[in-house]
Every structure is written in structure tokens, then in C-alpha cells.
GROMACS .gro file of C-alpha atoms in nm:
model
  383
    1MET     CA    1  -8.150 -12.326 -17.454
    2ARG     CA    2  -7.783 -12.315 -17.554
    3PRO     CA    3  -7.557 -12.296 -17.244
    4ARG     CA    4  -7.345 -11.984 -17.218
    5PRO     CA    5  -6.974 -12.053 -17.269
    6HIS     CA    6  -6.722 -11.974 -17.001
    7ILE     CA    7  -6.558 -11.655 -17.128
    8VAL     CA    8  -6.192 -11.636 -17.038
    9PHE     CA    9  -6.048 -11.302 -16.925
   10ARG     CA   10  -5.689 -11.382 -16.835
   11ASN     CA   11  -5.344 -11.260 -16.917
   12THR     CA   12  -5.283 -11.423 -17.252
   13LEU     CA   13  -4.921 -11.312 -17.254
   14GLN     CA   14  -4.856 -11.534 -16.952
   15ARG     CA   15  -5.033 -11.822 -17.123
   16LEU     CA   16  -4.843 -11.793 -17.452
   17THR     CA   17  -4.473 -11.868 -17.425
   18ILE     CA   18  -4.211 -11.700 -17.636
   19HIS     CA   19  -4.164 -12.034 -17.812
   20CYS     CA   20  -4.531 -12.048 -17.912
   21VAL     CA   21  -4.529 -11.694 -18.048
   22GLY     CA   22  -4.214 -11.761 -18.247
   23GLU     CA   23  -4.359 -12.086 -18.378
   24TYR     CA   24  -4.680 -11.909 -18.485
   25ARG     CA   25  -4.495 -11.632 -18.668
   26MET     CA   26  -4.267 -11.880 -18.841
   27CYS     CA   27  -4.571 -12.080 -18.954
   28HIS     CA   28  -4.739 -11.776 -19.105
   29GLN     CA   29  -4.419 -11.656 -19.267
   30GLN     CA   30  -4.376 -11.984 -19.458
   31ARG     CA   31  -4.546 -11.865 -19.776
   32ARG     CA   32  -4.609 -12.060 -20.089
   33VAL     CA   33  -4.388 -11.959 -20.379
   34ARG     CA   34  -4.576 -11.884 -20.701
   35THR     CA   35  -4.440 -11.944 -21.046
   36SER     CA   36  -4.430 -11.658 -21.295
   37THR     CA   37  -4.784 -11.748 -21.406
   38GLY     CA   38  -4.919 -11.731 -21.052
   39THR     CA   39  -4.979 -12.103 -21.001
   40ARG     CA   40  -4.839 -12.295 -20.705
   41ARG     CA   41  -4.603 -12.585 -20.733
   42GLU     CA   42  -4.766 -12.923 -20.671
   43GLU     CA   43  -4.579 -12.992 -20.347
   44GLU     CA   44  -4.705 -12.676 -20.178
   45THR     CA   45  -4.978 -12.668 -19.916
   46MET     CA   46  -5.343 -12.594 -19.978
   47ALA     CA   47  -5.489 -12.245 -19.955
   48LYS     CA   48  -5.556 -12.100 -19.611
   49SER     CA   49  -5.911 -12.044 -19.489
   50GLY     CA   50  -6.073 -11.760 -19.297
   51LEU     CA   51  -6.421 -11.646 -19.200
   52LEU     CA   52  -6.557 -11.307 -19.103
   53PHE     CA   53  -6.873 -11.227 -18.914
   54PHE     CA   54  -7.048 -10.951 -18.718
   55PRO     CA   55  -6.961 -10.947 -18.344
   56ARG     CA   56  -7.329 -10.944 -18.244
   57THR     CA   57  -7.280 -11.073 -17.887
   58ALA     CA   58  -6.987 -11.164 -17.662
   59GLU     CA   59  -7.111 -11.523 -17.652
   60THR     CA   60  -7.113 -11.543 -18.032
   61VAL     CA   61  -6.757 -11.413 -18.062
   62VAL     CA   62  -6.612 -11.645 -17.799
   63THR     CA   63  -6.794 -11.958 -17.915
   64ALA     CA   64  -6.722 -11.897 -18.283
   65ALA     CA   65  -6.355 -11.812 -18.221
   66ARG     CA   66  -6.299 -12.129 -18.022
   67GLN     CA   67  -6.483 -12.337 -18.279
   68MET     CA   68  -6.288 -12.190 -18.570
   69GLU     CA   69  -5.955 -12.251 -18.400
   70SER     CA   70  -6.045 -12.609 -18.308
   71LEU     CA   71  -6.144 -12.680 -18.670
   72GLY     CA   72  -5.818 -12.549 -18.813
   73TYR     CA   73  -5.912 -12.216 -18.968
   74ASP     CA   74  -5.618 -11.981 -19.023
   75LEU     CA   75  -5.786 -11.641 -18.995
   76LEU     CA   76  -6.079 -11.485 -18.809
   77GLY     CA   77  -6.221 -11.147 -18.902
   78LEU     CA   78  -6.474 -10.929 -18.722
   79ALA     CA   79  -6.666 -10.662 -18.910
   80ASP     CA   80  -6.622 -10.298 -18.804
   81THR     CA   81  -6.979 -10.173 -18.836
   82PRO     CA   82  -7.074  -9.984 -18.516
   83ALA     CA   83  -7.440  -9.930 -18.607
   84LEU     CA   84  -7.502 -10.303 -18.657
   85ALA     CA   85  -7.277 -10.489 -18.411
   86LEU     CA   86  -7.057 -10.465 -18.103
   87ASP     CA   87  -6.732 -10.271 -18.120
   88VAL     CA   88  -6.482 -10.462 -18.329
   89TYR     CA   89  -6.189 -10.423 -18.089
   90VAL     CA   90  -6.393 -10.537 -17.789
   91GLY     CA   91  -6.481 -10.845 -17.993
   92LEU     CA   92  -6.120 -10.902 -18.101
   93THR     CA   93  -6.004 -10.880 -17.740
   94LEU     CA   94  -6.251 -11.152 -17.645
   95ALA     CA   95  -6.135 -11.364 -17.938
   96ALA     CA   96  -5.768 -11.311 -17.851
   97LEU     CA   97  -5.818 -11.414 -17.489
   98ASN     CA   98  -6.000 -11.731 -17.588
   99THR     CA   99  -5.768 -11.860 -17.863
  100SER     CA  100  -5.397 -11.927 -17.901
  101ARG     CA  101  -5.322 -11.982 -18.271
  102ILE     CA  102  -5.565 -11.821 -18.516
  103LEU     CA  103  -5.489 -11.487 -18.683
  104LEU     CA  104  -5.721 -11.205 -18.567
  105GLY     CA  105  -5.817 -10.866 -18.707
  106PRO     CA  106  -6.079 -10.610 -18.809
  107CYS     CA  107  -6.224 -10.724 -19.137
  108VAL     CA  108  -6.246 -10.463 -19.244
  109THR     CA  109  -6.208 -10.123 -19.080
  110ASN     CA  110  -6.171  -9.787 -19.256
  111PRO     CA  111  -5.978  -9.458 -19.215
  112VAL     CA  112  -6.295  -9.247 -19.184
  113SER     CA  113  -6.494  -9.359 -18.881
  114ARG     CA  114  -6.167  -9.434 -18.700
  115TYR     CA  115  -5.869  -9.201 -18.725
  116PRO     CA  116  -5.559  -9.390 -18.848
  117THR     CA  117  -5.361  -9.327 -18.531
  118VAL     CA  118  -5.645  -9.468 -18.321
  119THR     CA  119  -5.672  -9.772 -18.548
  120ALA     CA  120  -5.297  -9.832 -18.535
  121SER     CA  121  -5.299  -9.823 -18.155
  122ALA     CA  122  -5.602 -10.053 -18.135
  123VAL     CA  123  -5.456 -10.315 -18.371
  124ALA     CA  124  -5.115 -10.297 -18.203
  125SER     CA  125  -5.297 -10.357 -17.874
  126ILE     CA  126  -5.468 -10.667 -18.014
  127ASP     CA  127  -5.130 -10.785 -18.141
  128THR     CA  128  -4.984 -10.750 -17.791
  129ILE     CA  129  -5.280 -10.916 -17.618
  130SER     CA  130  -5.282 -11.207 -17.862
  131GLY     CA  131  -4.909 -11.273 -17.856
  132GLY     CA  132  -4.837 -11.153 -18.211
  133ARG     CA  133  -5.147 -11.281 -18.394
  134ALA     CA  134  -5.303 -10.958 -18.522
  135TYR     CA  135  -5.355 -10.835 -18.876
  136LEU     CA  136  -5.519 -10.517 -19.000
  137GLY     CA  137  -5.788 -10.547 -19.266
  138ILE     CA  138  -5.888 -10.213 -19.417
  139SER     CA  139  -6.077 -10.055 -19.706
  140GLY     CA  140  -6.234  -9.720 -19.783
  141GLY     CA  141  -6.548  -9.816 -19.590
  142TYR     CA  142  -6.908  -9.918 -19.657
  143SER     CA  143  -7.182  -9.989 -19.399
  144GLY     CA  144  -6.949  -9.894 -19.114
  145VAL     CA  145  -6.922  -9.548 -19.270
  146HIS     CA  146  -7.257  -9.489 -19.440
  147ASN     CA  147  -7.464  -9.589 -19.135
  148LEU     CA  148  -7.287  -9.314 -18.939
  149GLY     CA  149  -7.374  -9.051 -19.200
  150LEU     CA  150  -7.018  -9.036 -19.335
  151ARG     CA  151  -6.861  -9.082 -19.678
  152ALA     CA  152  -6.615  -9.356 -19.763
  153ALA     CA  153  -6.249  -9.273 -19.819
  154THR     CA  154  -6.135  -9.247 -20.178
  155THR     CA  155  -5.953  -9.538 -20.335
  156THR     CA  156  -5.652  -9.317 -20.407
  157SER     CA  157  -5.621  -9.216 -20.041
  158MET     CA  158  -5.537  -9.574 -19.945
  159ARG     CA  159  -5.199  -9.534 -20.115
  160HIS     CA  160  -5.110  -9.296 -19.830
  161VAL     CA  161  -5.312  -9.456 -19.548
  162VAL     CA  162  -5.157  -9.804 -19.563
  163PRO     CA  163  -4.790  -9.696 -19.528
  164LEU     CA  164  -4.894  -9.450 -19.255
  165LEU     CA  165  -5.060  -9.728 -19.055
  166ARG     CA  166  -4.763  -9.960 -19.106
  167ASP     CA  167  -4.519  -9.702 -18.969
  168LEU     CA  168  -4.744  -9.617 -18.674
  169MET     CA  169  -4.779  -9.982 -18.574
  170ALA     CA  170  -4.401 -10.018 -18.593
  171GLY     CA  171  -4.361  -9.734 -18.343
  172LYS     CA  172  -4.215  -9.489 -18.594
  173ALA     CA  173  -4.267  -9.113 -18.573
  174VAL     CA  174  -4.476  -8.992 -18.867
  175ALA     CA  175  -4.604  -8.659 -18.994
  176VAL     CA  176  -4.984  -8.626 -18.968
  177ASP     CA  177  -5.153  -8.298 -19.066
  178GLY     CA  178  -4.841  -8.100 -18.991
  179SER     CA  179  -4.770  -8.263 -18.655
  180THR     CA  180  -4.542  -8.549 -18.553
  181VAL     CA  181  -4.728  -8.850 -18.417
  182GLN     CA  182  -4.584  -9.165 -18.263
  183ILE     CA  183  -4.720  -9.469 -18.081
  184ALA     CA  184  -4.409  -9.506 -17.871
  185TRP     CA  185  -4.489  -9.847 -17.723
  186ALA     CA  186  -4.574 -10.015 -18.057
  187ARG     CA  187  -4.298 -10.237 -18.192
  188ARG     CA  188  -4.419 -10.462 -18.477
  189PRO     CA  189  -4.545 -10.369 -18.826
  190VAL     CA  190  -4.864 -10.579 -18.816
  191PRO     CA  191  -4.954 -10.728 -19.159
  192ILE     CA  192  -5.197 -10.506 -19.351
  193PHE     CA  193  -5.463 -10.663 -19.574
  194LEU     CA  194  -5.619 -10.415 -19.816
  195ALA     CA  195  -5.964 -10.512 -19.945
  196ALA     CA  196  -6.002 -10.405 -20.307
  197SER     CA  197  -6.252 -10.463 -20.587
  198GLY     CA  198  -6.183 -10.227 -20.877
  199PRO     CA  199  -5.879 -10.203 -21.106
  200LYS     CA  200  -5.745  -9.891 -20.932
  201GLY     CA  201  -5.788 -10.035 -20.583
  202LEU     CA  202  -5.623 -10.362 -20.680
  203PHE     CA  203  -5.334 -10.175 -20.844
  204ILE     CA  204  -5.282  -9.969 -20.527
  205ALA     CA  205  -5.301 -10.284 -20.316
  206GLY     CA  206  -5.017 -10.425 -20.521
  207GLN     CA  207  -4.818 -10.110 -20.449
  208VAL     CA  208  -4.858 -10.087 -20.072
  209ALA     CA  209  -5.032 -10.386 -19.906
  210ASP     CA  210  -4.882 -10.693 -19.743
  211ALA     CA  211  -5.187 -10.893 -19.849
  212VAL     CA  212  -5.502 -10.833 -20.052
  213PHE     CA  213  -5.861 -10.936 -19.993
  214VAL     CA  214  -5.966 -10.964 -20.358
  215ASN     CA  215  -6.333 -10.867 -20.361
  216VAL     CA  216  -6.444 -10.919 -20.721
  217GLY     CA  217  -6.644 -11.239 -20.682
  218LEU     CA  218  -6.566 -11.608 -20.707
  219LEU     CA  219  -6.549 -11.656 -21.083
  220PRO     CA  220  -6.198 -11.776 -21.177
  221ASP     CA  221  -6.165 -11.544 -21.479
  222LEU     CA  222  -6.242 -11.238 -21.267
  223VAL     CA  223  -6.001 -11.344 -20.995
  224ALA     CA  224  -5.723 -11.403 -21.249
  225GLU     CA  225  -5.783 -11.057 -21.395
  226ALA     CA  226  -5.771 -10.904 -21.046
  227VAL     CA  227  -5.439 -11.074 -20.974
  228GLY     CA  228  -5.307 -10.912 -21.291
  229HIS     CA  229  -5.392 -10.566 -21.155
  230ILE     CA  230  -5.217 -10.648 -20.827
  231ARG     CA  231  -4.911 -10.771 -21.013
  232ARG     CA  232  -4.890 -10.454 -21.223
  233GLY     CA  233  -4.920 -10.237 -20.913
  234ALA     CA  234  -4.643 -10.426 -20.738
  235GLU     CA  235  -4.412 -10.411 -21.038
  236ALA     CA  236  -4.476 -10.038 -21.079
  237SER     CA  237  -4.345  -9.992 -20.724
  238GLY     CA  238  -4.049 -10.225 -20.762
  239ARG     CA  239  -4.204 -10.496 -20.546
  240ASP     CA  240  -4.206 -10.872 -20.601
  241TRP     CA  241  -4.578 -10.939 -20.642
  242ARG     CA  242  -4.529 -11.302 -20.542
  243GLN     CA  243  -4.457 -11.186 -20.187
  244ILE     CA  244  -4.806 -11.035 -20.157
  245GLU     CA  245  -5.064 -11.274 -20.011
  246ILE     CA  246  -5.377 -11.298 -20.225
  247TRP     CA  247  -5.701 -11.396 -20.052
  248VAL     CA  248  -6.025 -11.432 -20.247
  249MET     CA  249  -6.328 -11.285 -20.075
  250GLY     CA  250  -6.693 -11.390 -20.096
  251VAL     CA  251  -6.998 -11.491 -19.893
  252ALA     CA  252  -7.078 -11.846 -19.790
  253SER     CA  253  -7.343 -12.079 -19.655
  254CYS     CA  254  -7.303 -12.455 -19.630
  255ALA     CA  255  -7.554 -12.719 -19.522
  256GLU     CA  256  -7.646 -13.077 -19.601
  257ASP     CA  257  -7.960 -12.930 -19.759
  258ALA     CA  258  -7.814 -12.734 -20.051
  259HIS     CA  259  -8.140 -12.546 -20.117
  260GLN     CA  260  -8.149 -12.425 -19.757
  261ALA     CA  261  -7.791 -12.299 -19.777
  262ILE     CA  262  -7.862 -12.109 -20.099
  263GLU     CA  263  -8.174 -11.944 -19.956
  264GLU     CA  264  -7.985 -11.839 -19.645
  265VAL     CA  265  -7.699 -11.672 -19.833
  266LYS     CA  266  -7.910 -11.450 -20.057
  267GLY     CA  267  -7.896 -11.146 -19.829
  268ALA     CA  268  -7.519 -11.171 -19.804
  269ALA     CA  269  -7.480 -11.208 -20.182
  270VAL     CA  270  -7.683 -10.893 -20.243
  271GLY     CA  271  -7.485 -10.714 -19.973
  272ILE     CA  272  -7.142 -10.783 -20.117
  273ALA     CA  273  -7.266 -10.717 -20.471
  274SER     CA  274  -7.408 -10.377 -20.379
  275TYR     CA  275  -7.060 -10.271 -20.271
  276VAL     CA  276  -6.851 -10.437 -20.541
  277LEU     CA  277  -7.075 -10.345 -20.836
  278SER     CA  278  -7.141  -9.981 -20.747
  279GLY     CA  279  -6.966  -9.712 -20.948
  280ASN     CA  280  -6.846  -9.725 -21.307
  281PRO     CA  281  -7.001 -10.039 -21.467
  282ARG     CA  282  -6.710 -10.065 -21.713
  283ASP     CA  283  -6.483 -10.159 -21.422
  284LYS     CA  284  -6.718 -10.419 -21.272
  285ALA     CA  285  -6.740 -10.694 -21.537
  286ILE     CA  286  -7.120 -10.674 -21.536
  287PRO     CA  287  -7.276 -10.888 -21.812
  288ARG     CA  288  -7.421 -10.695 -22.103
  289GLY     CA  289  -7.788 -10.618 -22.050
  290MET     CA  290  -7.767 -10.622 -21.669
  291GLU     CA  291  -7.610 -10.278 -21.622
  292GLU     CA  292  -7.932 -10.088 -21.552
  293ALA     CA  293  -8.071 -10.352 -21.317
  294VAL     CA  294  -7.744 -10.357 -21.122
  295ALA     CA  295  -7.743  -9.977 -21.100
  296ARG     CA  296  -8.099  -9.981 -20.964
  297MET     CA  297  -8.004 -10.242 -20.706
  298CYS     CA  298  -7.705 -10.041 -20.588
  299ARG     CA  299  -7.909  -9.719 -20.565
  300GLY     CA  300  -8.187  -9.890 -20.371
  301TYR     CA  301  -7.970 -10.093 -20.135
  302SER     CA  302  -8.026 -10.024 -19.764
  303THR     CA  303  -7.703 -10.037 -19.564
  304ARG     CA  304  -7.913 -10.047 -19.246
  305GLN     CA  305  -8.018 -10.398 -19.350
  306HIS     CA  306  -7.662 -10.487 -19.457
  307LEU     CA  307  -7.587 -10.859 -19.410
  308GLN     CA  308  -7.882 -10.908 -19.177
  309PRO     CA  309  -8.007 -11.268 -19.146
  310GLY     CA  310  -8.326 -11.371 -19.321
  311THR     CA  311  -8.521 -11.212 -19.602
  312ASN     CA  312  -8.491 -10.835 -19.611
  313PRO     CA  313  -8.585 -10.558 -19.856
  314ASN     CA  314  -8.249 -10.587 -20.029
  315VAL     CA  315  -8.318 -10.949 -20.123
  316VAL     CA  316  -8.666 -10.860 -20.246
  317LEU     CA  317  -8.520 -10.582 -20.461
  318ALA     CA  318  -8.258 -10.807 -20.623
  319GLU     CA  319  -8.515 -11.075 -20.695
  320GLU     CA  320  -8.757 -10.824 -20.848
  321LEU     CA  321  -8.475 -10.706 -21.076
  322GLY     CA  322  -8.399 -11.062 -21.186
  323LEU     CA  323  -8.042 -11.052 -21.053
  324MET     CA  324  -8.036 -11.316 -20.782
  325ASP     CA  325  -7.909 -11.612 -20.986
  326TYR     CA  326  -7.622 -11.404 -21.121
  327LEU     CA  327  -7.530 -11.265 -20.778
  328LEU     CA  328  -7.525 -11.613 -20.627
  329GLU     CA  329  -7.309 -11.752 -20.905
  330ARG     CA  330  -7.060 -11.467 -20.888
  331PHE     CA  331  -7.033 -11.393 -20.516
  332ALA     CA  332  -7.150 -11.694 -20.314
  333LEU     CA  333  -7.003 -12.025 -20.207
  334ALA     CA  334  -7.330 -12.197 -20.122
  335GLY     CA  335  -7.480 -12.543 -20.116
  336SER     CA  336  -7.374 -12.880 -19.980
  337PRO     CA  337  -7.014 -12.940 -19.866
  338GLU     CA  338  -6.949 -13.113 -20.198
  339ASP     CA  339  -7.089 -12.817 -20.395
  340CYS     CA  340  -6.876 -12.572 -20.199
  341ARG     CA  341  -6.564 -12.784 -20.233
  342LYS     CA  342  -6.589 -12.794 -20.612
  343LYS     CA  343  -6.624 -12.417 -20.642
  344ALA     CA  344  -6.336 -12.356 -20.402
  345GLN     CA  345  -6.107 -12.600 -20.585
  346ALA     CA  346  -6.154 -12.410 -20.911
  347LEU     CA  347  -6.024 -12.098 -20.740
  348GLU     CA  348  -5.745 -12.274 -20.554
  349ALA     CA  349  -5.612 -12.394 -20.888
  350LEU     CA  350  -5.525 -12.030 -20.964
  351GLY     CA  351  -5.260 -12.035 -20.691
  352ILE     CA  352  -5.433 -11.806 -20.442
  353ASP     CA  353  -5.306 -11.796 -20.085
  354GLY     CA  354  -5.638 -11.806 -19.904
  355PHE     CA  355  -6.015 -11.781 -19.893
  356LEU     CA  356  -6.206 -11.530 -19.682
  357PHE     CA  357  -6.579 -11.589 -19.658
  358SER     CA  358  -6.835 -11.375 -19.481
  359VAL     CA  359  -7.088 -11.570 -19.276
  360SER     CA  360  -7.230 -11.254 -19.117
  361ALA     CA  361  -7.582 -11.316 -19.249
  362SER     CA  362  -7.595 -11.678 -19.135
  363PRO     CA  363  -7.896 -11.779 -18.924
  364ASP     CA  364  -7.684 -12.069 -18.793
  365LEU     CA  365  -7.328 -11.942 -18.762
  366TYR     CA  366  -7.189 -12.246 -18.582
  367ARG     CA  367  -7.328 -12.484 -18.843
  368ASP     CA  368  -7.171 -12.281 -19.123
  369ILE     CA  369  -6.835 -12.276 -18.945
  370ARG     CA  370  -6.849 -12.654 -18.907
  371MET     CA  371  -6.975 -12.733 -19.257
  372LEU     CA  372  -6.739 -12.492 -19.433
  373ALA     CA  373  -6.447 -12.648 -19.248
  374ARG     CA  374  -6.552 -12.978 -19.400
  375ALA     CA  375  -6.589 -12.825 -19.746
  376LEU     CA  376  -6.260 -12.635 -19.738
  377GLY     CA  377  -6.058 -12.905 -19.566
  378THR     CA  378  -5.933 -12.680 -19.286
  379GLY     CA  379  -5.657 -12.840 -19.087
  380GLU     CA  380  -5.593 -13.099 -19.357
  381GLN     CA  381  -5.274 -13.137 -19.555
  382PRO     CA  382  -5.261 -13.265 -19.912
  383GLY     CA  383  -5.172 -13.632 -19.930
   0.00000   0.00000   0.00000
């Protein structure tokens, strides 16, 4: 039986000195400079690495957070899906009190199940508790919305939501539904990562976000096309697109036994695909001849089984439709550490700023954290 970790509940602000906070912020503000084509210069550092998972238990959150920080990951994300896991901000508080360096945030929340003012206050609270290490990951919503009987926010609405949240977290007075609202104690505009998958969402992300979780899959051509949408959005708003952090999103499973890792990631691959590939097929880069099968998968997907470990009806459905090989190729980083490293390197060559992989469906979370660190070279510097 695995021993329970000692969970620390102490005043992190006393533990973190002003020097440490300043050092952390300086580290995360030292961004790679892209060339006009989007590629990094050779002397620049490797892409950052982050993982997201469901906060299923307090023990899981604390152990995983400590492990990720010790292995050199840059970013930790907890899913905001109330029907399937613990409250995201309870989990982030535990993570903040048990780490000192890693970036922390909801990954991702939405403006539907949580009112923007409430979200802004919660994230600003995590930023204060952690000594300036919070970020806000947000999208229109998926399982965290649908499992509560609600509808996701429209893509267009995010053009208004993101600046609103930024101002609220900076302590500014803003107009909300005809009233003036202010979080008077908030002081810092926490970085906002907008998760986007379609052309419109990526364009809007380029207009308003500090960083983008690019959720189109792990095929280099699709990622390059997505970056183009972000660039056009930024330029349309008079922004320098090179100042927007670009993180590629996918699902991952890594083990010495490559076959085992691939089997274990199937549920996650179907889960991310059901979200990314729903809607207008012309915007989803679906191979010719697969459109109807993909539509059937998206219609039949059960969000109540979203990213649950093991075989579930969603996996069975995708396999019956003959889609599994394609979904794994497009959305999953899976196999041995060597397999995963090769796929990641092909994406890193595009000049992206970071990787964000979901390990929410992992039956062995701590193994995946350890093995993916080896595959991605977390904590290493190029020689």
C-alpha cells in the first residue's frame, strides 16, 4: 500500500522570499525570440513542458505536484470538471502549498460554470498563495460544462471574456451587465492561456491571449497552420505575434513497454478528438472519407466517461468506427521514451514555446510523469 504523503498546509508567502518570487517571474519572462518564419534561433533553450490531470484526490495532487517540480516541469494544470474530480481551486491550493517554482493554473476553466468575476478572484487568490506562480487557462468549456447540463460559451464570446478577466485580475474596475465590478485587492494581471482548436478560436487567441494552448493535434503541418491563424489574429489587432507563447496540446502515455502505453492512452485520444473534431468538418482537417465516422463518434461520445482510465464505451465506439489509429497518430504522444522524444522533436523544430500533455486518463500517473520527463528532457539544457 502506497504511504500517504505529508500534505503541507503552511503560509507559503512566508516560505517564499521576495527574491525567489522576483527570480521566478524573471525566469518566465525570458522568452525565446522567434524569427519571422516562427523558428527559434539555435542558441535558444528547448521548449517548456507541462502536464495536466484531473484532481481526483488530495494525495494525487500533492504527490504529482511535488514529483513534477522535482523533475523540472515548467507548468502544472488541473482540469476544471466538477462532475468528475475535486474542485480545481482546492487542488491548486494544495499544489501551491507543496511547491515553490512550477507554474500553476486551471487547465482549463470556462466562463459558463464559473462566472468571470468568481474565476478572476479564484485565480488571483492562487497567485497570491503561490507567490506569483498562477496562470489562467480557459476555453468555452466541454465536460466541465456539459456534465452540469449547461452549454459551452461561443468562440466569439472569448474575445470579450479574456480582456475582462485580465482587467479584473489586475484590480481594475470594469463594467459587467450594467454594473461596475472590481476585485479591489487584486494587483497582478495573471497570464491568460486561451485553449483554441478551430481557425476562429485561434484567430481570437492571437487577438487577446497572452499564450495559446493549440489544440489541433500533434501533426506538424496542422500545428504550423494553427500558428498562422494566431499570427493573423495578432496582426489584425496590432500585436506582435512573437510575444504570444504557443503551447501545443495533446494527450500522452509513456512506458518502457510501448504497446502498453498506446493501449492506455486510447481513452484520452478519443476524448480530445471528440472535442477538437466536433463541428464543421471543413475546419477540422479530417482526412477525406473519415468525415461521417468522425461525426458519429462525436455524436455518440459520453462526456460522463471523459478521460476516465481504462477501456470505456468511447474507446469501443472509436474502434468500431475504425478511427483509433488515426486518433492516436494525430492526438497522442505515446510509446517508449524514445518514441515520444522523436515525435516531440518534430514539433519543437517548429519553434513552439511549450508542450502541454494531458495524463488525466493514466492508470499510473506517477509513472507517466517520470517517463515523460525522460522523453521530453525536462530540466535539461541543450549542450
